[in-house]
Short mmCIF file of N, CA, C and O and ligand atoms in Angstrom, two decimals:
data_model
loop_
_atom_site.label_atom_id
_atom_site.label_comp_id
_atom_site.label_asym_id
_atom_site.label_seq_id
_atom_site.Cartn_x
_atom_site.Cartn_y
_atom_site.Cartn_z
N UNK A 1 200.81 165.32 60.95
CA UNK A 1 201.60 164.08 60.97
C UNK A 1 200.70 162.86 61.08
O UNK A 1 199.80 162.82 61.93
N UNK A 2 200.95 161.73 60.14
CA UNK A 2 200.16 160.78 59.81
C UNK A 2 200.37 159.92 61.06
O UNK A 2 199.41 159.62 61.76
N UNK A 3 201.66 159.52 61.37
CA UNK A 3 202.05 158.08 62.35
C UNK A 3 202.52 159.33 63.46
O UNK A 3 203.45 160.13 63.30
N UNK A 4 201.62 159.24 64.61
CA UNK A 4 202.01 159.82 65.32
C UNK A 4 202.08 158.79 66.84
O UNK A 4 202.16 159.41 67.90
N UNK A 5 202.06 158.01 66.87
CA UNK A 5 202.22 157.54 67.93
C UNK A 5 203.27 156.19 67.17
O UNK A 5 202.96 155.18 66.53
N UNK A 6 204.34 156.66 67.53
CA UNK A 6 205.52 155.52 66.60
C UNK A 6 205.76 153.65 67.43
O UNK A 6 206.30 153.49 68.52
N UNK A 7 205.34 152.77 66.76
CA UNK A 7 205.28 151.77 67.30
C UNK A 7 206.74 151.20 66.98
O UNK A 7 206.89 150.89 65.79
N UNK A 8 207.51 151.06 67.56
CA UNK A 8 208.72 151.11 67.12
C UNK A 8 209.27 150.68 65.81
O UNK A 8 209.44 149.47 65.95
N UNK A 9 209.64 151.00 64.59
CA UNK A 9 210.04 149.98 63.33
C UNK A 9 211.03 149.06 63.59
O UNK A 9 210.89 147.83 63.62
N UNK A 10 212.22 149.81 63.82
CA UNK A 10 213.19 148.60 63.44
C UNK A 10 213.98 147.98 65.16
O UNK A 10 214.28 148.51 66.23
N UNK A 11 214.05 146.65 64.59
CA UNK A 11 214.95 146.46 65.69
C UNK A 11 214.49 145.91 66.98
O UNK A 11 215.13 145.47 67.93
N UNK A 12 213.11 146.05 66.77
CA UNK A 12 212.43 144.95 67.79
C UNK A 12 212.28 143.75 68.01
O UNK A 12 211.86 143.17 69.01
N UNK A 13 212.82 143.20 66.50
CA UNK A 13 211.92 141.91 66.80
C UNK A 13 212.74 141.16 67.73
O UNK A 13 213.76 141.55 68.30
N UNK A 14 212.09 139.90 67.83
CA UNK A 14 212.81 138.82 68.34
C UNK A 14 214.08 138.30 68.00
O UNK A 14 214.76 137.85 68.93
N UNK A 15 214.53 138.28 66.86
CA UNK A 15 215.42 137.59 65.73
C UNK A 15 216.41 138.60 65.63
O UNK A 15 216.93 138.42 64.53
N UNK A 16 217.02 139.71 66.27
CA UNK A 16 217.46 140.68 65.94
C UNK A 16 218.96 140.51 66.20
O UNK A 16 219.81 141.22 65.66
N UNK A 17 219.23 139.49 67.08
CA UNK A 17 220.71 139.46 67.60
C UNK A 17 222.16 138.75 66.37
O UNK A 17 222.48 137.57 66.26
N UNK A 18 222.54 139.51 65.89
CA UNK A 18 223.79 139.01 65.25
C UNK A 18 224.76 138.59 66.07
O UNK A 18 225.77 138.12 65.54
N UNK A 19 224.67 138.65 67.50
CA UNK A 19 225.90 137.95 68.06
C UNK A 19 225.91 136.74 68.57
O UNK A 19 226.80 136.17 69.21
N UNK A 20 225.06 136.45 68.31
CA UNK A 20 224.71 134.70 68.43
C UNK A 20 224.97 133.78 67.10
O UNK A 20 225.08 133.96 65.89
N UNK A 21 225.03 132.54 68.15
CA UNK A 21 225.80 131.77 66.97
C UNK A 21 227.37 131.43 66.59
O UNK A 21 228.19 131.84 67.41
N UNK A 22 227.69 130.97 65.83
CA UNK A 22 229.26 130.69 65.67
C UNK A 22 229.54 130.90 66.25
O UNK A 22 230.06 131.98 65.96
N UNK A 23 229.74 130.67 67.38
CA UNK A 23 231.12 130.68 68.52
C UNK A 23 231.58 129.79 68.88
O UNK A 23 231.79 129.89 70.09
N UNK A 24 231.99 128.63 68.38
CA UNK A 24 233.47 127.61 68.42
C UNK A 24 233.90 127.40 67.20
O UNK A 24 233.47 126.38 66.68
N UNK A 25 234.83 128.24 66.39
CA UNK A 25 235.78 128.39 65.60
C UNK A 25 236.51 127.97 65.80
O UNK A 25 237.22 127.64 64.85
N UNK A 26 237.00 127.59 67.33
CA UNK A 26 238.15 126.75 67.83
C UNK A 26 238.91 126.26 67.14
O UNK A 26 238.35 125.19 66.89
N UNK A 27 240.18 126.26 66.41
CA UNK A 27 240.60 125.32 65.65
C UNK A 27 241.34 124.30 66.59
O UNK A 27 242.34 124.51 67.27
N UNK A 28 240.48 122.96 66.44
CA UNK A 28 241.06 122.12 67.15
C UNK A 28 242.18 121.45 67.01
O UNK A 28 241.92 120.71 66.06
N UNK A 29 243.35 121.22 67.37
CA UNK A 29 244.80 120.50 67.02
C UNK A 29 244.19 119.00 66.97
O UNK A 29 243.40 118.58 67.82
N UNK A 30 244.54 118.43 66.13
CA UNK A 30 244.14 117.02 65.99
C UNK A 30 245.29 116.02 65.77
O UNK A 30 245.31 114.89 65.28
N UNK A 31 246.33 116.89 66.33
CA UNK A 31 247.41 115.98 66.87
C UNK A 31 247.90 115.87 65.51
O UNK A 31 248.44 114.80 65.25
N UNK A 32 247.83 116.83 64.46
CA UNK A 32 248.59 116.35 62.93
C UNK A 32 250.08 116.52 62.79
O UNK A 32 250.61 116.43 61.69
N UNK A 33 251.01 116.84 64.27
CA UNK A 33 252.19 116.92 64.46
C UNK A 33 253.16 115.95 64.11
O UNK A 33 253.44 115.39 65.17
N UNK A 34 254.02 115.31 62.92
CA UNK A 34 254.75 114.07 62.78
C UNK A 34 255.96 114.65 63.30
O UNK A 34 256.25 115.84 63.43
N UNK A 35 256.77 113.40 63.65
CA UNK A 35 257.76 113.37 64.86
C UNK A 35 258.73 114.33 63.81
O UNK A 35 258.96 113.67 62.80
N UNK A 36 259.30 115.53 63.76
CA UNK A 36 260.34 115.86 63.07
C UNK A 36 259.97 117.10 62.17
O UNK A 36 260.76 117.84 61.59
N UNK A 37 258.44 117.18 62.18
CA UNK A 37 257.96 117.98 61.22
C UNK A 37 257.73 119.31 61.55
O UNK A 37 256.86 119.91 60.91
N UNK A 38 258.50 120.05 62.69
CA UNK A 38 258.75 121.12 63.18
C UNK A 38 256.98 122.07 62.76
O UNK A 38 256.03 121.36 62.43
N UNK A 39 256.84 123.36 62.83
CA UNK A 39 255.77 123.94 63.22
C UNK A 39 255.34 124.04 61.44
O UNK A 39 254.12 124.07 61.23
N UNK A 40 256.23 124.09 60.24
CA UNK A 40 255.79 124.14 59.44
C UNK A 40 256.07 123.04 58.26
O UNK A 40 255.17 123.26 57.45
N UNK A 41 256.68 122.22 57.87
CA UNK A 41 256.31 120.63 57.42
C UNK A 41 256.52 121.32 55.90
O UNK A 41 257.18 122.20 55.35
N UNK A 42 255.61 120.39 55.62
CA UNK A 42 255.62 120.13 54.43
C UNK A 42 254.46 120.27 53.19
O UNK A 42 253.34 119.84 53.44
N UNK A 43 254.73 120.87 51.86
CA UNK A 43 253.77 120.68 51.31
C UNK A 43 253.23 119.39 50.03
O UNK A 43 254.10 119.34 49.16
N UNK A 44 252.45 118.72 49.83
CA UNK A 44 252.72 118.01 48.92
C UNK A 44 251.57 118.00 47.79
O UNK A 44 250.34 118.03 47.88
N UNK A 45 252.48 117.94 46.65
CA UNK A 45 251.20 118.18 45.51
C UNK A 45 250.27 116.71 44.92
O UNK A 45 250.79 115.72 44.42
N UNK A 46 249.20 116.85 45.09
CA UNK A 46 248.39 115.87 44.81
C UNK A 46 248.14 115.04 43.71
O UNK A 46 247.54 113.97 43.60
N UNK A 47 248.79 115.84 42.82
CA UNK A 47 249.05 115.26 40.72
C UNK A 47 250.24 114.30 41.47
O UNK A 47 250.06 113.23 42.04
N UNK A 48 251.42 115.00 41.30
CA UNK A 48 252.55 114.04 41.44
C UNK A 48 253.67 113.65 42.17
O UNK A 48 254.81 113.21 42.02
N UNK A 49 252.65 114.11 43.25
CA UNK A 49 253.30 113.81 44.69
C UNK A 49 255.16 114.76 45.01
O UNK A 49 256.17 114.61 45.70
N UNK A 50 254.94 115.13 44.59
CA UNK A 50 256.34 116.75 44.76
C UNK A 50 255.81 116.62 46.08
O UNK A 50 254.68 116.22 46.37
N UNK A 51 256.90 117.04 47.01
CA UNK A 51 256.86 117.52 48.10
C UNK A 51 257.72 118.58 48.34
O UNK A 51 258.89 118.46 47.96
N UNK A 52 257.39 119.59 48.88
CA UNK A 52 258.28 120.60 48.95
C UNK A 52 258.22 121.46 50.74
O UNK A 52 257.17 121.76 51.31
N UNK A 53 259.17 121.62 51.10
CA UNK A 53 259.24 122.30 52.22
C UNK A 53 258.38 123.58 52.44
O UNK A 53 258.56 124.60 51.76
N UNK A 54 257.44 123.49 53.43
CA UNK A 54 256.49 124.61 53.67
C UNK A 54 256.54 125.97 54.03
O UNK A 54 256.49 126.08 55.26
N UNK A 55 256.62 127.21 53.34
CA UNK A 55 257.03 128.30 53.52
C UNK A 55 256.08 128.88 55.01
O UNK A 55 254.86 128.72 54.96
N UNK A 56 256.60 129.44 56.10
CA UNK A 56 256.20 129.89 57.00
C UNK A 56 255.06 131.29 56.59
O UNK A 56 255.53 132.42 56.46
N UNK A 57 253.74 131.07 56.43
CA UNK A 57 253.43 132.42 56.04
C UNK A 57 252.20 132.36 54.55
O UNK A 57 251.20 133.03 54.30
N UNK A 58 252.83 131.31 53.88
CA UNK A 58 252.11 131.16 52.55
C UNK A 58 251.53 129.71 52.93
O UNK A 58 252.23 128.84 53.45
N UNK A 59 250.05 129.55 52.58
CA UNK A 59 249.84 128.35 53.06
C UNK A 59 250.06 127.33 51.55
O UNK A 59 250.71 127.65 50.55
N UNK A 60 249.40 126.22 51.75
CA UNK A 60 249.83 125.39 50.78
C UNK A 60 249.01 125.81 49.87
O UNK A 60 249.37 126.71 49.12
N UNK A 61 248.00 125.35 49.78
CA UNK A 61 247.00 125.43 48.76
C UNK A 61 247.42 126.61 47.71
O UNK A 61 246.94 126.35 46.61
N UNK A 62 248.22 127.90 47.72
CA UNK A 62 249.23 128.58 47.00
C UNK A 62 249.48 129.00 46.46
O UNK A 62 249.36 130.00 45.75
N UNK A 63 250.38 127.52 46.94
CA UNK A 63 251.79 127.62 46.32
C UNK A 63 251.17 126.36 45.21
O UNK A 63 250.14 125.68 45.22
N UNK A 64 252.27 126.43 44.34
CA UNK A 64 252.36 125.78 42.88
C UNK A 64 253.52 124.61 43.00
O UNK A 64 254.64 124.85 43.43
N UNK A 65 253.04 123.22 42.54
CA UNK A 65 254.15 122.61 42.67
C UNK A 65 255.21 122.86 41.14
O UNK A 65 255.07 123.18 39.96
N UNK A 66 256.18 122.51 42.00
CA UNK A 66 257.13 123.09 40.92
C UNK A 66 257.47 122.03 39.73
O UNK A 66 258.27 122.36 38.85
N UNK A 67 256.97 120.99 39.72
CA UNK A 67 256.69 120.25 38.69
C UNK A 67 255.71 120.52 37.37
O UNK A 67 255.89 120.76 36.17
N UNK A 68 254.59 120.37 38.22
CA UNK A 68 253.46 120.46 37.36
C UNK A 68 252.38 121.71 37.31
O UNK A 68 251.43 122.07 36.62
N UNK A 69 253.07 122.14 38.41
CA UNK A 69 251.83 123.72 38.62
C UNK A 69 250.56 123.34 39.18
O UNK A 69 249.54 124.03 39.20
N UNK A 70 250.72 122.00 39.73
CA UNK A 70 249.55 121.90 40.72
C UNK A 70 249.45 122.65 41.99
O UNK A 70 250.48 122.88 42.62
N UNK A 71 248.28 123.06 42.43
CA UNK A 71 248.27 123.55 43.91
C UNK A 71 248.36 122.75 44.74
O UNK A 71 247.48 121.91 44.96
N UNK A 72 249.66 122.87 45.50
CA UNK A 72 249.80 122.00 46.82
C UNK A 72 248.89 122.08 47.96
O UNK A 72 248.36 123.08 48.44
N UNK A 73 248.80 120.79 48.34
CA UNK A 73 247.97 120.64 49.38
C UNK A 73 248.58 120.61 50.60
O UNK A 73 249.78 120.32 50.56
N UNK A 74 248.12 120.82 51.68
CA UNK A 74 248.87 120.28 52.73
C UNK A 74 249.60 118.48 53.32
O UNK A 74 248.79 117.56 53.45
N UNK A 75 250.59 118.32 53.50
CA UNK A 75 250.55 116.99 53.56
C UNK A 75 249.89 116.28 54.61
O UNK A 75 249.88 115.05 54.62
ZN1 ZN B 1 253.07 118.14 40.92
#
């Protein structure tokens, strides 16, 4: 046996930790609540301004406005 005294290969180094890092994903509320606009609002399309009531579940970006087949944005 050639390598007989094994200097460790993998996994030593310094740099080795994947669990560092990104940890505030937080999504912060930035207060985008309008008085009336219950938990899911509204979507509105950015071509020609369609607005359409926001399906609980499907986000905007989507859905298709039903005008023009633009992707709605969030309002
Ligand atoms: Zn549209």
């Amino acid at each position: 046996m050639p390598r007989g005294d094994g200097t460790g290969p993998a996994g030593a180094g310094p740099g080795t930790g994947m669990g560092r890092g990104r940890g505030g994903t937080g999504r912060g509320r930035m207060g985008g609540n309008r008085a009336g606009a219950g938990p899911s609002g509204y979507c509105v399309c950015p071509k020609c301004g369609e607005r359409v009531p926001h399906k609980v579940g499907v986000p905007c970006y989507e859905m298709e406005c039903p005008k023009c087949g633009t992707k709605m944005t969030r309002e």
